[in-house]
PDB file of C-alpha atoms in Angstrom:
ATOM      1  CA  UNK K   1      12.649  10.351 -21.543  1.00  0.00           C
ATOM      2  CA  UNK K   2      14.634  11.867 -24.373  1.00  0.00           C
ATOM      3  CA  UNK K   3      16.824  14.854 -23.551  1.00  0.00           C
ATOM      4  CA  UNK K   4      16.345  17.478 -26.258  1.00  0.00           C
ATOM      5  CA  UNK K   5      18.565  20.330 -27.432  1.00  0.00           C
ATOM      6  CA  UNK K   6      16.865  23.604 -28.384  1.00  0.00           C
ATOM      7  CA  UNK K   7      20.048  25.710 -28.070  1.00  0.00           C
ATOM      8  CA  UNK K   8      20.048  29.004 -29.972  1.00  0.00           C
ATOM      9  CA  UNK K   9      16.656  28.289 -31.570  1.00  0.00           C
ATOM     10  CA  UNK K  10      13.886  30.850 -32.082  1.00  0.00           C
ATOM     11  CA  UNK K  11      10.815  29.078 -30.676  1.00  0.00           C
ATOM     12  CA  UNK K  12       7.474  30.763 -31.397  1.00  0.00           C
ATOM     13  CA  UNK K  13       4.149  29.254 -30.331  1.00  0.00           C
ATOM     14  CA  UNK K  14       5.586  25.875 -29.336  1.00  0.00           C
ATOM     15  CA  UNK K  15       3.413  23.775 -27.006  1.00  0.00           C
ATOM     16  CA  UNK K  16       5.384  21.471 -24.686  1.00  0.00           C
ATOM     17  CA  UNK K  17       2.414  20.892 -22.356  1.00  0.00           C
ATOM     18  CA  UNK K  18       2.670  17.730 -20.259  1.00  0.00           C
ATOM     19  CA  UNK K  19       5.962  16.607 -21.806  1.00  0.00           C
ATOM     20  CA  UNK K  20       9.031  15.290 -20.003  1.00  0.00           C
ATOM     21  CA  UNK K  21      11.901  17.633 -20.938  1.00  0.00           C
ATOM     22  CA  UNK K  22      14.050  16.880 -17.873  1.00  0.00           C
ATOM     23  CA  UNK K  23      17.724  17.594 -18.575  1.00  0.00           C
ATOM     24  CA  UNK K  24      17.063  19.340 -21.890  1.00  0.00           C
ATOM     25  CA  UNK K  25      18.772  22.569 -22.928  1.00  0.00           C
ATOM     26  CA  UNK K  26      17.366  25.828 -24.253  1.00  0.00           C
ATOM     27  CA  UNK K  27      20.728  27.682 -24.022  1.00  0.00           C
ATOM     28  CA  UNK K  28      20.485  31.112 -25.725  1.00  0.00           C
ATOM     29  CA  UNK K  29      17.047  30.255 -27.154  1.00  0.00           C
ATOM     30  CA  UNK K  30      14.330  32.832 -27.719  1.00  0.00           C
ATOM     31  CA  UNK K  31      10.930  31.702 -26.381  1.00  0.00           C
ATOM     32  CA  UNK K  32       7.865  33.641 -27.577  1.00  0.00           C
ATOM     33  CA  UNK K  33       4.295  32.515 -26.800  1.00  0.00           C
ATOM     34  CA  UNK K  34       5.652  29.131 -25.662  1.00  0.00           C
ATOM     35  CA  UNK K  35       3.673  26.895 -23.295  1.00  0.00           C
ATOM     36  CA  UNK K  36       5.239  24.612 -20.656  1.00  0.00           C
ATOM     37  CA  UNK K  37       2.007  23.900 -18.713  1.00  0.00           C
ATOM     38  CA  UNK K  38       2.428  20.762 -16.541  1.00  0.00           C
ATOM     39  CA  UNK K  39       5.830  20.090 -18.154  1.00  0.00           C
ATOM     40  CA  UNK K  40       8.710  18.274 -16.399  1.00  0.00           C
ATOM     41  CA  UNK K  41      11.739  20.577 -16.616  1.00  0.00           C
ATOM     42  CA  UNK K  42      14.046  19.254 -13.890  1.00  0.00           C
ATOM     43  CA  UNK K  43      17.661  20.180 -14.537  1.00  0.00           C
ATOM     44  CA  UNK K  44      16.768  21.982 -17.757  1.00  0.00           C
ATOM     45  CA  UNK K  45      19.238  24.629 -18.942  1.00  0.00           C
ATOM     46  CA  UNK K  46      17.612  27.996 -19.667  1.00  0.00           C
ATOM     47  CA  UNK K  47      20.856  30.018 -19.494  1.00  0.00           C
ATOM     48  CA  UNK K  48      20.766  33.250 -21.504  1.00  0.00           C
ATOM     49  CA  UNK K  49      17.238  32.617 -22.813  1.00  0.00           C
ATOM     50  CA  UNK K  50      14.752  35.343 -23.673  1.00  0.00           C
ATOM     51  CA  UNK K  51      11.156  34.748 -22.561  1.00  0.00           C
ATOM     52  CA  UNK K  52       8.130  36.661 -23.864  1.00  0.00           C
ATOM     53  CA  UNK K  53       4.605  35.568 -22.924  1.00  0.00           C
ATOM     54  CA  UNK K  54       5.714  32.097 -21.736  1.00  0.00           C
ATOM     55  CA  UNK K  55       3.154  30.047 -19.770  1.00  0.00           C
ATOM     56  CA  UNK K  56       4.834  27.703 -17.275  1.00  0.00           C
ATOM     57  CA  UNK K  57       1.923  27.050 -14.909  1.00  0.00           C
ATOM     58  CA  UNK K  58       2.470  23.937 -12.809  1.00  0.00           C
ATOM     59  CA  UNK K  59       5.769  23.185 -14.595  1.00  0.00           C
ATOM     60  CA  UNK K  60       8.251  21.232 -12.460  1.00  0.00           C
ATOM     61  CA  UNK K  61      11.614  23.020 -12.223  1.00  0.00           C
ATOM     62  CA  UNK K  62      12.685  21.241  -9.011  1.00  0.00           C
ATOM     63  CA  UNK K  63      16.096  19.569  -8.782  1.00  0.00           C
ATOM     64  CA  UNK K  64      16.376  15.787  -8.488  1.00  0.00           C
ATOM     65  CA  UNK K  65      19.187  13.274  -8.091  1.00  0.00           C
ATOM     66  CA  UNK K  66      19.506  12.818 -11.865  1.00  0.00           C
ATOM     67  CA  UNK K  67      19.008  16.527 -12.693  1.00  0.00           C
ATOM     68  CA  UNK K  68      20.389  18.596  -9.798  1.00  0.00           C
ATOM     69  CA  UNK K  69      19.496  22.113 -10.936  1.00  0.00           C
ATOM     70  CA  UNK K  70      17.586  24.137 -13.445  1.00  0.00           C
ATOM     71  CA  UNK K  71      19.686  27.063 -14.594  1.00  0.00           C
ATOM     72  CA  UNK K  72      18.205  30.445 -15.494  1.00  0.00           C
ATOM     73  CA  UNK K  73      21.490  32.405 -15.280  1.00  0.00           C
TER      74      UNK K  73
END
C-alpha cells in the first residue's frame, strides 16, 4: 500500500474505487464528483477538505492499529 498525498489539490471526477488509500492525506483538498466506493481510507486525513457530490458508499474509514483515526476536522 502506497500512502498518497493529495494536499491542497482540486480533485474533480477522480475515481478511487476499490483502492487502498489507508494513511493518505487530502488536507485542504477540494473534492468534486469524486468516488471512493469500496475504498480503504483508514487513518486518512481529510482535515479542512471541501466535499461536493462525493460518493463514499462502503468506504472503510475505521481506525486500525497502523492508522488510528480518520480526521474530518
